[in-house]
Short mmCIF file of C-alpha atoms and ligand atoms in Angstrom, two decimals:
data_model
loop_
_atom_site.label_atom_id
_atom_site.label_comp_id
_atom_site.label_asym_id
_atom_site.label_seq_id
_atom_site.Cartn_x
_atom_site.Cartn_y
_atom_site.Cartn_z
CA UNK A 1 -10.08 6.76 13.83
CA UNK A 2 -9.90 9.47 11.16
CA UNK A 3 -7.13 8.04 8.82
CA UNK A 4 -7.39 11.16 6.34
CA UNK A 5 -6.63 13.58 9.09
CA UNK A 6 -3.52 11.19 10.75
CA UNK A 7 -1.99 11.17 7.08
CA UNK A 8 -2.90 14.76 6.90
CA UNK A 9 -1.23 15.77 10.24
CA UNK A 10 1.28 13.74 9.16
CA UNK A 11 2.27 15.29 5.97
CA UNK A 12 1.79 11.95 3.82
CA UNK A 13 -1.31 13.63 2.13
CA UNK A 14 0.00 16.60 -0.19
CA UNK A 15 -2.19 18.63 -1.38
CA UNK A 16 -1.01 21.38 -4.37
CA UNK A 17 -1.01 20.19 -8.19
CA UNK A 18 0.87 17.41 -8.96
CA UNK A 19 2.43 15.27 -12.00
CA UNK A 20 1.67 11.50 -10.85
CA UNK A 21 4.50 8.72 -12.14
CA UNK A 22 1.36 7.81 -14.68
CA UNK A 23 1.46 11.35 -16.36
CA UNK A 24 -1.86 12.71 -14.96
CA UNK A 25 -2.23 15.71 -12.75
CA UNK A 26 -3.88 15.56 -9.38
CA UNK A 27 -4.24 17.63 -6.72
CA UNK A 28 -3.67 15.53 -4.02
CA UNK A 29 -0.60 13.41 -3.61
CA UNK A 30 0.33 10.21 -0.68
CA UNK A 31 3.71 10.52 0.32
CA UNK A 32 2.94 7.00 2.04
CA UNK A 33 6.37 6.51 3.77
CA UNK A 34 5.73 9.91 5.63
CA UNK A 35 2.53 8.62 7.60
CA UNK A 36 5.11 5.99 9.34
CA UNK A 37 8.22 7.95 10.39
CA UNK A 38 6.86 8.30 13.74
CA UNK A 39 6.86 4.91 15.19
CA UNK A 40 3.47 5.75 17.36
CA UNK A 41 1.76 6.77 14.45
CA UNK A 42 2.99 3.22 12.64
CA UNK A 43 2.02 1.15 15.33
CA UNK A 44 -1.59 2.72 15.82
CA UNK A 45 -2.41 2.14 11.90
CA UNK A 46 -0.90 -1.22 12.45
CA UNK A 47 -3.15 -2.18 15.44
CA UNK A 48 -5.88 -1.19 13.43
CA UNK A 49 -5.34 -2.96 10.57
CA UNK A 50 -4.76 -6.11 12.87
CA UNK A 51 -7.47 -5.62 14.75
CA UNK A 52 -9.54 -6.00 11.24
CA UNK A 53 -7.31 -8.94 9.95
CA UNK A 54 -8.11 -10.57 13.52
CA UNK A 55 -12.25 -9.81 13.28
CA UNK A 56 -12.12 -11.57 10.22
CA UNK A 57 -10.96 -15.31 11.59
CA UNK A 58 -8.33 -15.53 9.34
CA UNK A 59 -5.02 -17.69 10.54
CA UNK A 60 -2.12 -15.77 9.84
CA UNK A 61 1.17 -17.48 10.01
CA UNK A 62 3.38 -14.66 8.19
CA UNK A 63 4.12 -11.20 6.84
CA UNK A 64 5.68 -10.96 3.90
CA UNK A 65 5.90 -7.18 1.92
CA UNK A 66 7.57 -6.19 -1.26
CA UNK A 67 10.61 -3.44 -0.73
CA UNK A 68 10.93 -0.94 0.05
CA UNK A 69 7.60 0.44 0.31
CA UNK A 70 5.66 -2.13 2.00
CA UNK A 71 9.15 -2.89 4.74
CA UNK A 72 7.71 -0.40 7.50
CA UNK A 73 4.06 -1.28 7.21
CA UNK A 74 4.45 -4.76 6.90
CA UNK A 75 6.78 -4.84 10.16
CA UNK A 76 4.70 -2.77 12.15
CA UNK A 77 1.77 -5.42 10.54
CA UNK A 78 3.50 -8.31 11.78
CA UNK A 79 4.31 -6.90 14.92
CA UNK A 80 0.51 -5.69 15.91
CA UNK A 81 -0.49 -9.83 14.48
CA UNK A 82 2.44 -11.04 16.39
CA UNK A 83 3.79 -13.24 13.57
CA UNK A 84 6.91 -13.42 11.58
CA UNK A 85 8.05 -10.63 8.66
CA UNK A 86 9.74 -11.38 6.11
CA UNK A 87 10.08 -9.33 2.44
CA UNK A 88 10.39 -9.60 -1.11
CA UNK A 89 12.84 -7.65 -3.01
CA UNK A 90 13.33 -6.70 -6.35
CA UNK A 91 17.06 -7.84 -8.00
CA UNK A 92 17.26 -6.82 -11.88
CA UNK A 93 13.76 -6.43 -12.03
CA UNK A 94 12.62 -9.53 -10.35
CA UNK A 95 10.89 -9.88 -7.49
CA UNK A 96 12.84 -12.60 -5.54
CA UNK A 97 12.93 -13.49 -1.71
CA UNK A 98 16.31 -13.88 -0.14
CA UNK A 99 18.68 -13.33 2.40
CA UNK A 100 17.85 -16.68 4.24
CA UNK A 101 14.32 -15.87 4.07
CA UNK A 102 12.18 -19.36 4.31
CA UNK A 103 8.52 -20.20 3.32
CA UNK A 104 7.55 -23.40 4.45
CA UNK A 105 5.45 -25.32 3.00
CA UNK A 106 1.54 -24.33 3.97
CA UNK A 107 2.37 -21.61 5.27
CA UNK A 108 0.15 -19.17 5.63
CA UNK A 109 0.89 -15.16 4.54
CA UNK A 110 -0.58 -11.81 4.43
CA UNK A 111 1.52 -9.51 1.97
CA UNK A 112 1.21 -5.96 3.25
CA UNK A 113 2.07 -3.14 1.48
CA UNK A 114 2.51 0.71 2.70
CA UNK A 115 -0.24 1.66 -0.12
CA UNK A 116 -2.00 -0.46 -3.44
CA UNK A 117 -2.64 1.37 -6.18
CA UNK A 118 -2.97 -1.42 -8.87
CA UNK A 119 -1.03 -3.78 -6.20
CA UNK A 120 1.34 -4.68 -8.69
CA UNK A 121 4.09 -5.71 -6.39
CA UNK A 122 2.20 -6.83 -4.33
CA UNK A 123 1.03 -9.69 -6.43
CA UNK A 124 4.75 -10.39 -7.32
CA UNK A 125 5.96 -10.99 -3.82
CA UNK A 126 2.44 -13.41 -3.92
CA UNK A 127 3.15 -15.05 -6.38
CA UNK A 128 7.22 -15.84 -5.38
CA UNK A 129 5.11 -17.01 -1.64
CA UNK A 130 3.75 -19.35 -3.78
CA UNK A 131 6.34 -20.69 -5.64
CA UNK A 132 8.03 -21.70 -2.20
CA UNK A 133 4.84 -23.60 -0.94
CA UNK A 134 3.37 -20.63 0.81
CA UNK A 135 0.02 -19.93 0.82
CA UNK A 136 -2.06 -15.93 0.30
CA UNK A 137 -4.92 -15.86 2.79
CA UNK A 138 -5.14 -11.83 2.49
CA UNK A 139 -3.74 -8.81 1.00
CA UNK A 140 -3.39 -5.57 3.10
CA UNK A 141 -2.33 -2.01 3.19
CA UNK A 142 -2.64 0.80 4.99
CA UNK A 143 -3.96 3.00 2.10
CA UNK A 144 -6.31 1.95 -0.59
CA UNK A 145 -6.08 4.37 -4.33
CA UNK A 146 -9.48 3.08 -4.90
CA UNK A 147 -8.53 0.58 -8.01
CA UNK A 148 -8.66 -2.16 -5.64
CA UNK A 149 -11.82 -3.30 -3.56
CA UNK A 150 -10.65 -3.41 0.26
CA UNK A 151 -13.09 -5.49 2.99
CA UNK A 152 -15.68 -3.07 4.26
CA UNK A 153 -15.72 -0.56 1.41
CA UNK A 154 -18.42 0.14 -1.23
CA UNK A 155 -15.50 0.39 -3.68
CA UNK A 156 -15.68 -1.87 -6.58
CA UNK A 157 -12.55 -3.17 -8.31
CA UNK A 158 -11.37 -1.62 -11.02
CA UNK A 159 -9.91 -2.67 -14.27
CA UNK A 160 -6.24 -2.12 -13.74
CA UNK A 161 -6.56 -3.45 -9.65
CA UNK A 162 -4.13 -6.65 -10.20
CA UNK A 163 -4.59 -8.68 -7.01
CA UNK A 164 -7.09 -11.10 -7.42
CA UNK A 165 -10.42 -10.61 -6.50
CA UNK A 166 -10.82 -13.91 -4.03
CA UNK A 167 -8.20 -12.95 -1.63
CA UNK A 168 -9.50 -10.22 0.46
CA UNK A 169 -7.68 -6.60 0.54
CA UNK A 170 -7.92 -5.29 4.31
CA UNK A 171 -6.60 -1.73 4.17
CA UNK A 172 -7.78 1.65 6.39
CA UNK A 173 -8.76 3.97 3.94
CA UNK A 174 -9.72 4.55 0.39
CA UNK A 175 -8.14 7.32 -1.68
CA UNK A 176 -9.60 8.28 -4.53
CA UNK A 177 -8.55 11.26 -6.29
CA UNK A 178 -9.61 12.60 -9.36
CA UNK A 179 -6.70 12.78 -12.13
CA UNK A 180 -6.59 14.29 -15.33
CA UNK A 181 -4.63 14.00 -18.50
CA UNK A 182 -2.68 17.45 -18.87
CA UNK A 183 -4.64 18.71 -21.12
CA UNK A 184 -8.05 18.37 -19.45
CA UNK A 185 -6.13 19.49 -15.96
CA UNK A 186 -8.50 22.74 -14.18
CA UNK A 187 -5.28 23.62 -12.29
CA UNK A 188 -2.97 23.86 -15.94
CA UNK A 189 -6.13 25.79 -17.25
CA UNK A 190 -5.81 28.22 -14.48
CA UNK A 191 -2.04 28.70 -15.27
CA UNK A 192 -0.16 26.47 -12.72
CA UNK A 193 2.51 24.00 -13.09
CA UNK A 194 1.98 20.90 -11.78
CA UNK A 195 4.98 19.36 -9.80
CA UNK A 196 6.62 15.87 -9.56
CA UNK A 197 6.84 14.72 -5.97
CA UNK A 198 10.15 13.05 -6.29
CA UNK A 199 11.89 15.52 -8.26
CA UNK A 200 13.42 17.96 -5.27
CA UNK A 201 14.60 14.42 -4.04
CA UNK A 202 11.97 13.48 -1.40
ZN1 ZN B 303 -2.21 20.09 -14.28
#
């Protein structure tokens, strides 16, 4: 399955000169949420990330993903693993899970995410799994950003990754894309300015 081209195709992969949320430029940019709008598309990148989950032996008895990126891929997750979803949402900053959501104790989750970049969130909704009695047997996304080492990958963690390095990280793809500071940026040398995916209100 060629995951570049589907996210390609799809127009989740961007590619122009862009301002990331960090301040570098790149010229490629994941719109993640676009890669799942159509539902076939979701559910094929979901099968295949269960069907990697499943190869592994690991007992799954829950999804759980941060909002609101992760809510689509970890859904379409749980569906493809057969196993209940729930989420973790941020209120004033904090990551909390509610809305009758229950963690038993033991139980055992997979927190999915659309794409992990340092999986930041990631390891927040973990760590609130945890402080209900839950327990992390895996990480997953669809995308990887390359900071984190996935299952399968020659990718080495990076410094920033945040999830921890004994859980494993299934996801479908690395992206790695080569950022620069603005003032080392080829594309600002060559007199274009880079633009803020977000900023036209997608
Ligand atoms: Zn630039």
């Amino acid at each position: 399955m060629n995951i570049e081209q589907i996210y390609k195709d799809a127009q989740a992969l961007l590619e122009g000169h862009f301002k990331l949320s960090s301040g570098n430029h790149s010229k490629y940019y994941l719109q993640s949420a676009k890669v799942l709008e159509d539902p076939k598309t979701a559910k094929l990148l979901a099968d295949e990330l269960a069907k990697q989950i499943k190869a592994s032996g690991i007992q799954v008895d829950a999804v759980c993903s941060p909002a609101l990126g992760g809510l689509v891929a970890g859904f379409a997750l749980a569906t493809a693993l057969d196993v209940r979803f729930i989420f973790a949402e941020r209120v004033e900053g904090e990551m909390t899970i509610r809305r009758g959501f229950e963690v038993k104790e033991g139980e055992k989750y997979i927190i999915c995410e659309d794409i992990i970049t340092t999986g930041g969130s990631a390891l927040e909704a973990a760590k609130q799994v945890e402080l209900s009695g839950g327990e992390i047997v895996a990480y997953a996304a669809l995308a990887n950003r390359g900071f984190c080492s996935r299952v399968g990958s020659s990718i080495e963690a990076k410094a920033n990754c945040k999830l921890p390095l004994n859980k494993p990280l299934f996801a479908l793809e690395d992206f790695t894309f080569e950022m620069y500071a603005p003032e080392d940026c080829p594309m600002c040398k060559e007199g274009s300015v880079a633009y803020k995916p977000g900023s036209r209100g997608n």
